mmCIF file of C-alpha atoms in Angstrom:
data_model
loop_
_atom_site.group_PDB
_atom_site.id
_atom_site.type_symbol
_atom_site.label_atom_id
_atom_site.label_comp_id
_atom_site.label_asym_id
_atom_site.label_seq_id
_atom_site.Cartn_x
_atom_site.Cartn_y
_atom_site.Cartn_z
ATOM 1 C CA UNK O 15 95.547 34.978 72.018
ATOM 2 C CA UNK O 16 95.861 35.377 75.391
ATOM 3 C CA UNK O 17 92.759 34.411 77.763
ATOM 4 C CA UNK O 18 91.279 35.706 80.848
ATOM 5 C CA UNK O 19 89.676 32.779 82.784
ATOM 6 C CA UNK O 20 87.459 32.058 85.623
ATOM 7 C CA UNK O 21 84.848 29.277 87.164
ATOM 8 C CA UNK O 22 81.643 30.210 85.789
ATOM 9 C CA UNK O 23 79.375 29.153 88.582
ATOM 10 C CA UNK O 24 80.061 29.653 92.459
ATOM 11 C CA UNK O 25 77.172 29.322 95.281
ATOM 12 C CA UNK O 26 77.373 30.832 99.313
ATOM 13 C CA UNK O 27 75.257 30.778 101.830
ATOM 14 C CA UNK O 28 74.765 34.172 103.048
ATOM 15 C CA UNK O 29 76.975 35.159 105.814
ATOM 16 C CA UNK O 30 79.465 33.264 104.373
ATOM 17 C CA UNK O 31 82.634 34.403 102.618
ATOM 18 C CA UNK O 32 82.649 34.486 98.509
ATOM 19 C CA UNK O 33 86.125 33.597 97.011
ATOM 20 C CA UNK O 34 86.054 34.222 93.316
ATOM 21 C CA UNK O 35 89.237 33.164 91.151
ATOM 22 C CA UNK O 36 91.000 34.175 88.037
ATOM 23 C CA UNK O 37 93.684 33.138 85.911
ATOM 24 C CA UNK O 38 95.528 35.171 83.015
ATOM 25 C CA UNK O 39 98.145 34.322 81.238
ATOM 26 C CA UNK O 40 99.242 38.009 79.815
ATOM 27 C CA UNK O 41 102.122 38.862 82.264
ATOM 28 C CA UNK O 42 102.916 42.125 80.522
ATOM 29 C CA UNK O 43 99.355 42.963 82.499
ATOM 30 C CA UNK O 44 99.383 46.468 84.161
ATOM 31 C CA UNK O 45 96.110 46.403 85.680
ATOM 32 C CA UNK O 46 93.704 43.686 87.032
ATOM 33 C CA UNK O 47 90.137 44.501 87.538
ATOM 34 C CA UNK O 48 86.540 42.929 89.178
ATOM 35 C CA UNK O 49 83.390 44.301 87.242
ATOM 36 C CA UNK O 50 80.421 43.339 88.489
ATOM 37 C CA UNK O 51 76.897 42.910 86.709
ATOM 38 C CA UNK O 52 73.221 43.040 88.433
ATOM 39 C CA UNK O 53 70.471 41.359 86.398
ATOM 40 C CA UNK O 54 69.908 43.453 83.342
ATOM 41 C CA UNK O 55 72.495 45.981 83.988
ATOM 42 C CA UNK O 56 76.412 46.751 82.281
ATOM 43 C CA UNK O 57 79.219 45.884 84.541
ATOM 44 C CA UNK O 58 80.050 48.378 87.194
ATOM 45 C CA UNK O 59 83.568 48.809 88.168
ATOM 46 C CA UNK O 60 84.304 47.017 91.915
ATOM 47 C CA UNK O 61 87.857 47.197 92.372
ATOM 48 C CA UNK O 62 91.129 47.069 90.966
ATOM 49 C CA UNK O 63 94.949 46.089 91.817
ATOM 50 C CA UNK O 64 98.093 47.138 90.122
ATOM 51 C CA UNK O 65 100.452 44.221 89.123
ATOM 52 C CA UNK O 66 102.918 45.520 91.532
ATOM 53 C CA UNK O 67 100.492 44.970 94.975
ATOM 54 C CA UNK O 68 100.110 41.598 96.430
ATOM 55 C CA UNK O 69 96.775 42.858 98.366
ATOM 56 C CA UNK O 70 94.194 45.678 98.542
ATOM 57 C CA UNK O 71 91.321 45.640 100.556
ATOM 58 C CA UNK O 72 88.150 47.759 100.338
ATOM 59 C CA UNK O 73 85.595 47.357 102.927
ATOM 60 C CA UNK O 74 84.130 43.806 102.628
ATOM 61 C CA UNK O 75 86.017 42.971 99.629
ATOM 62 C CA UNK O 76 89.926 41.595 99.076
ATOM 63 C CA UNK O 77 91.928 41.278 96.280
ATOM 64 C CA UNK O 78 94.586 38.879 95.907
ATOM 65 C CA UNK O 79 97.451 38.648 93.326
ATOM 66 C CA UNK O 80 100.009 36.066 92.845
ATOM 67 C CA UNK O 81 101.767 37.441 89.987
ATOM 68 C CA UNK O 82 104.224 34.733 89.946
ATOM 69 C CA UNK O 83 100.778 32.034 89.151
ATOM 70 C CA UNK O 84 99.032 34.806 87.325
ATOM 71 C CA UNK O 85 96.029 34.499 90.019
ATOM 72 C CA UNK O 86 93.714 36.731 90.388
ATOM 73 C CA UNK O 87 91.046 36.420 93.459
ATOM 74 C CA UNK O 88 88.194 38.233 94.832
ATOM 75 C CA UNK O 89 87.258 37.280 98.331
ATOM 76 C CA UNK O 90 84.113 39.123 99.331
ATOM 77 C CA UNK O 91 83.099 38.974 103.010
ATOM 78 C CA UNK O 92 80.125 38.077 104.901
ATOM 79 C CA UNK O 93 77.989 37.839 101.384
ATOM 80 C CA UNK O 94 74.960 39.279 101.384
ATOM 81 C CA UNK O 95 71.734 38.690 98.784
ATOM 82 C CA UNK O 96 72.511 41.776 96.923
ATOM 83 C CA UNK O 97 76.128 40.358 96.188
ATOM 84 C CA UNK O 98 74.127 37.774 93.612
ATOM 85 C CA UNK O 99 75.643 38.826 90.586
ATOM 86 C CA UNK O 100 78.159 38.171 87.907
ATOM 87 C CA UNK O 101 81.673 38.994 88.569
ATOM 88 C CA UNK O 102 84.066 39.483 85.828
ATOM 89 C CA UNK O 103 87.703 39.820 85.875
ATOM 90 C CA UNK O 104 90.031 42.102 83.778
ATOM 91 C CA UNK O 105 93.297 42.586 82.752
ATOM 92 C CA UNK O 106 94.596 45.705 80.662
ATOM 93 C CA UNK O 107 98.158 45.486 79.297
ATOM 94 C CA UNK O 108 99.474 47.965 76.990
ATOM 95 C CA UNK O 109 96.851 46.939 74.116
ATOM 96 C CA UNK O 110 93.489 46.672 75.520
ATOM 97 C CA UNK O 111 91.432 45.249 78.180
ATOM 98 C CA UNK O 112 90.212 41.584 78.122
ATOM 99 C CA UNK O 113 87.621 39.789 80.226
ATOM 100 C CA UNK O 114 87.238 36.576 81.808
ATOM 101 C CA UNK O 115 83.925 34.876 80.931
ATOM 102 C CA UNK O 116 82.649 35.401 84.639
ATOM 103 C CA UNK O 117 81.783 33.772 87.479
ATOM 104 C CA UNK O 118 77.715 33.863 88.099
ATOM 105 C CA UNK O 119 77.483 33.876 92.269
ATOM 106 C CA UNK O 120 74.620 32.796 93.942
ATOM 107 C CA UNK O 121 74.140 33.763 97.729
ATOM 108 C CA UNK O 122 71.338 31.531 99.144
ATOM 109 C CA UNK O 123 69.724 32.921 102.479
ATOM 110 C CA UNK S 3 76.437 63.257 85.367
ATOM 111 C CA UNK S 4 74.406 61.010 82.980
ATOM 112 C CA UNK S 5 75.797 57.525 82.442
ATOM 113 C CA UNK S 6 76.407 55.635 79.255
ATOM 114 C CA UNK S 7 73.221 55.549 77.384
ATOM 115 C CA UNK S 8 72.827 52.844 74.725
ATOM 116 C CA UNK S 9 69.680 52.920 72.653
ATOM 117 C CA UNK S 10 68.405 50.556 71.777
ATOM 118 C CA UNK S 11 66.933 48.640 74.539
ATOM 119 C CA UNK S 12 66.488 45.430 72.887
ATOM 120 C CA UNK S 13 66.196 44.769 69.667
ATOM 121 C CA UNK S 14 64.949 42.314 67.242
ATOM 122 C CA UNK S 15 65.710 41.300 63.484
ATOM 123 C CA UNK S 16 66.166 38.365 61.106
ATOM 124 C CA UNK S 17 68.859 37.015 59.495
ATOM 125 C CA UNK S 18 70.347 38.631 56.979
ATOM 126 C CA UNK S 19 69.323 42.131 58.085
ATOM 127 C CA UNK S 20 71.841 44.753 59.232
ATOM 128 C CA UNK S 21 71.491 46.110 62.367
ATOM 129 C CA UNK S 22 72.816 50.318 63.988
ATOM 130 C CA UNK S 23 73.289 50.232 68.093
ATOM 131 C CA UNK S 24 73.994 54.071 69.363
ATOM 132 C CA UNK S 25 75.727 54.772 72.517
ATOM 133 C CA UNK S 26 76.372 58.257 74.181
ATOM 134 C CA UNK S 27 79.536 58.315 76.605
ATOM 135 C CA UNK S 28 79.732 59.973 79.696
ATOM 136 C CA UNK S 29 80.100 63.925 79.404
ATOM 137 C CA UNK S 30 83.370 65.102 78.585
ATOM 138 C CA UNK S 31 84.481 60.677 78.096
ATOM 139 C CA UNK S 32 86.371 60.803 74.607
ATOM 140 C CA UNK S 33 87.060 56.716 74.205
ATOM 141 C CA UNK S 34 84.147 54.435 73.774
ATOM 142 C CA UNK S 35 84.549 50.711 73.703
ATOM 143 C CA UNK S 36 82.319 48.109 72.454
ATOM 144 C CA UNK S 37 81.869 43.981 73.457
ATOM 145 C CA UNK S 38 79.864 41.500 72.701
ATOM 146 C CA UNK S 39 78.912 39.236 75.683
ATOM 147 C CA UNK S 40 77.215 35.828 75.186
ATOM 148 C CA UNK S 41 76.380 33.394 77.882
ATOM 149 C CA UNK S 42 79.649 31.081 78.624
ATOM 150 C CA UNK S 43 81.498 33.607 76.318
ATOM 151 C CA UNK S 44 82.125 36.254 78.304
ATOM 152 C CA UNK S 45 83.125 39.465 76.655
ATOM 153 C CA UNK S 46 84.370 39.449 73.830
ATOM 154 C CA UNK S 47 86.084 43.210 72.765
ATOM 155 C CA UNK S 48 84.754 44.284 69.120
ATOM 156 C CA UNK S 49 86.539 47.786 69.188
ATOM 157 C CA UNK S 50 87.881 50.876 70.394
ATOM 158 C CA UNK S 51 87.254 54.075 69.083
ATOM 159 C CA UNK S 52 89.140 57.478 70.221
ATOM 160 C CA UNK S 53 88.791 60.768 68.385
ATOM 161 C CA UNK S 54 86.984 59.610 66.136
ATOM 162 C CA UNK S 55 89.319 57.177 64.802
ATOM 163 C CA UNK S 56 89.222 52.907 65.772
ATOM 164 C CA UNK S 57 92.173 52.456 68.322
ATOM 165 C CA UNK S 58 91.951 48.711 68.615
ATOM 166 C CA UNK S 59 90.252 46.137 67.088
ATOM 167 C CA UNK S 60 88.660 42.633 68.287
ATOM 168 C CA UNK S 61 89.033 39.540 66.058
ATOM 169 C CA UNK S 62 85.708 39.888 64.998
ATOM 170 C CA UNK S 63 84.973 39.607 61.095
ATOM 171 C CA UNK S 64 84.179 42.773 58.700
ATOM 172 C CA UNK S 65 80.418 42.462 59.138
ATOM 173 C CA UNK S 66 81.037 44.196 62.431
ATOM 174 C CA UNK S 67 81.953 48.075 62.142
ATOM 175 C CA UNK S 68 81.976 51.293 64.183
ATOM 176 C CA UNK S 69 82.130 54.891 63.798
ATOM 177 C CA UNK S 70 82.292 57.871 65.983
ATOM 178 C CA UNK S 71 81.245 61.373 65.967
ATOM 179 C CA UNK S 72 82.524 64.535 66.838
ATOM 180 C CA UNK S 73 80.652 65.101 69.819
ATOM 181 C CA UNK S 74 82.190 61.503 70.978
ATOM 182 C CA UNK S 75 78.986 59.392 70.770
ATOM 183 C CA UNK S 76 79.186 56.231 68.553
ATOM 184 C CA UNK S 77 77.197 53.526 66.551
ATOM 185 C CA UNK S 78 77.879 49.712 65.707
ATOM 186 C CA UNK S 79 76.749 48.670 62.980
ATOM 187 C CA UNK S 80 76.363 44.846 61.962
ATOM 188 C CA UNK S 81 75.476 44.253 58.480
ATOM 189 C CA UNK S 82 73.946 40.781 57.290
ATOM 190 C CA UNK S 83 73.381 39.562 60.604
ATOM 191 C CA UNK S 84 73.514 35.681 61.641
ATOM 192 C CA UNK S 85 72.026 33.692 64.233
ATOM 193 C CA UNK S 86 75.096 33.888 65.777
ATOM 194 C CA UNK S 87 75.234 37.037 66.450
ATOM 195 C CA UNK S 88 72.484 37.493 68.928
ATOM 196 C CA UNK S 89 74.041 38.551 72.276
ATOM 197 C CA UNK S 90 74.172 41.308 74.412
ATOM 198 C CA UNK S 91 76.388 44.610 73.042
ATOM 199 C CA UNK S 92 77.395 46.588 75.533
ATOM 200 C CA UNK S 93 79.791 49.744 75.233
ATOM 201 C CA UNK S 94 81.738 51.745 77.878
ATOM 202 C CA UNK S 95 83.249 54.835 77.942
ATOM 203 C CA UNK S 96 86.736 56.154 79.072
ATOM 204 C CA UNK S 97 88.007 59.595 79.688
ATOM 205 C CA UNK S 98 90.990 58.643 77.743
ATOM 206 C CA UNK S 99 92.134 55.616 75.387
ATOM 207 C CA UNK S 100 92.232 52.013 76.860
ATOM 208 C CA UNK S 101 95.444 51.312 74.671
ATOM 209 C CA UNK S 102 97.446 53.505 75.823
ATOM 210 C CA UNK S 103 96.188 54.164 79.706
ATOM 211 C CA UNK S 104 94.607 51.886 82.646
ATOM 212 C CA UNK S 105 91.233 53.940 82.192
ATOM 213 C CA UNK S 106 88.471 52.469 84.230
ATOM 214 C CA UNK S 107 85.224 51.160 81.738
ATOM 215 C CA UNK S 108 81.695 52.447 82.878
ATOM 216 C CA UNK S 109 79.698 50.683 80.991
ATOM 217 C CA UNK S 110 76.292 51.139 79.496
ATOM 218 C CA UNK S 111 73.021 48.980 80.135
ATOM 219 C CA UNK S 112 73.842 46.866 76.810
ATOM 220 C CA UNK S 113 71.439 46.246 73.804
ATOM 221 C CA UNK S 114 69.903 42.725 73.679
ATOM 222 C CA UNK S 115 69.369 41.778 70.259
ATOM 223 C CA UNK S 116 68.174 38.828 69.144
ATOM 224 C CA UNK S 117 68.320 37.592 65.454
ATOM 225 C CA UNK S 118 65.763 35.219 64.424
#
């Protein structure tokens, strides 16, 4: 099957900027997501990018698509503590939704 | 608007056992998905159910099974569980089916269970 994947560890200092990457390998992919998950908690939807945009930006976070590499990035701006979390990328094509195995990120003060 | 409730909390049985996890969607959400996510796993989709009917299955074997209800809430059931299978199952809801749309997940708090 197809496969979703991602570094599983990444560590900032805070202040810093967090750059989070993905690769899948589905290029029928509509949609491309970032979930992220607090200690405890389900994943809560960050952002997401159609597979016809190169870019969006939302306040401190960017997303980044190179459809051509299937690369999927989440740069997240001056990091703060409360950005410690997993982050989990998604694509959805016309079947279901599949997850990368997530990348844990650790923002040190 | 309440989120997705799963009950319950954590959970703890022995191999062999079977196993029911509930989850209520969002108001008015008609599409609840479940995972499974173990550490260095990721999630891992189990299945889709829409209307009452399973929209899309996981490769997961026949021990793992799903229903839904009427009123949209639904329950996982996993019968003679294995070691294995201790993880955390988390569902989400959708307004609308994931196979056919690009509906955003909100997901519930999961259930931890742990088979011993």
């Amino acid at each position: 099957g197809e496969d979703v994947e991602q570094s599983l560890f990444l560590s900032v200092r805070e202040g810093d900027s967090s750059v989070i990457n993905c690769t899948y390998t589905d290029s029928s992919s509509t949609y491309l997501y970032w979930y992220k998950q607090e200690p405890g908690a389900g994943l809560q939807l960050l952002t997401y990018i159609f597979s016809n945009m190169d870019m969006k930006q939302d306040q401190r976070l960017t997303v980044l698509l190179n459809k051509k590499d299937k690369h999927l990035s989440l740069r997240i701006a001056d990091t703060q503590t409360g950005d410690s979390a997993i982050y989990f990328c998604a694509e959805h094509n016309n079947n279901d939704m599949r997850f990368g195995a997530g990348t844990r990120l650790t923002v040190k003060p | 608007k309440a989120g997705v409730t799963q009950t319950p909390r954590y959970l703890i049985k022995t191999r062999g056992q079977q196993v029911t996890l509930s989850c209520s969607p969002i108001s008015g959400h008609r599409s609840v998905s479940w995972y499974q996510q173990t550490p260095g796993q990721g999630l891992q989709f189990l299945f889709e159910y829409f209307s009452e009917t399973q929209r899309n299955k996981g490769n997961f074997p026949g021990r793992f099974s799903g229903r839904q209800f009427s009123n949209s809430r639904s329950e996982m059931n996993v019968s003679t569980l294995e070691l294995g299978d201790s993880a955390l199952y988390l569902c989400a809801s959708s307004p609308w089916t994931v196979v056919a749309t690009n509906e955003k997940l909100f997901f519930g708090s999961g259930t931890q269970l742990s088979v011993l």
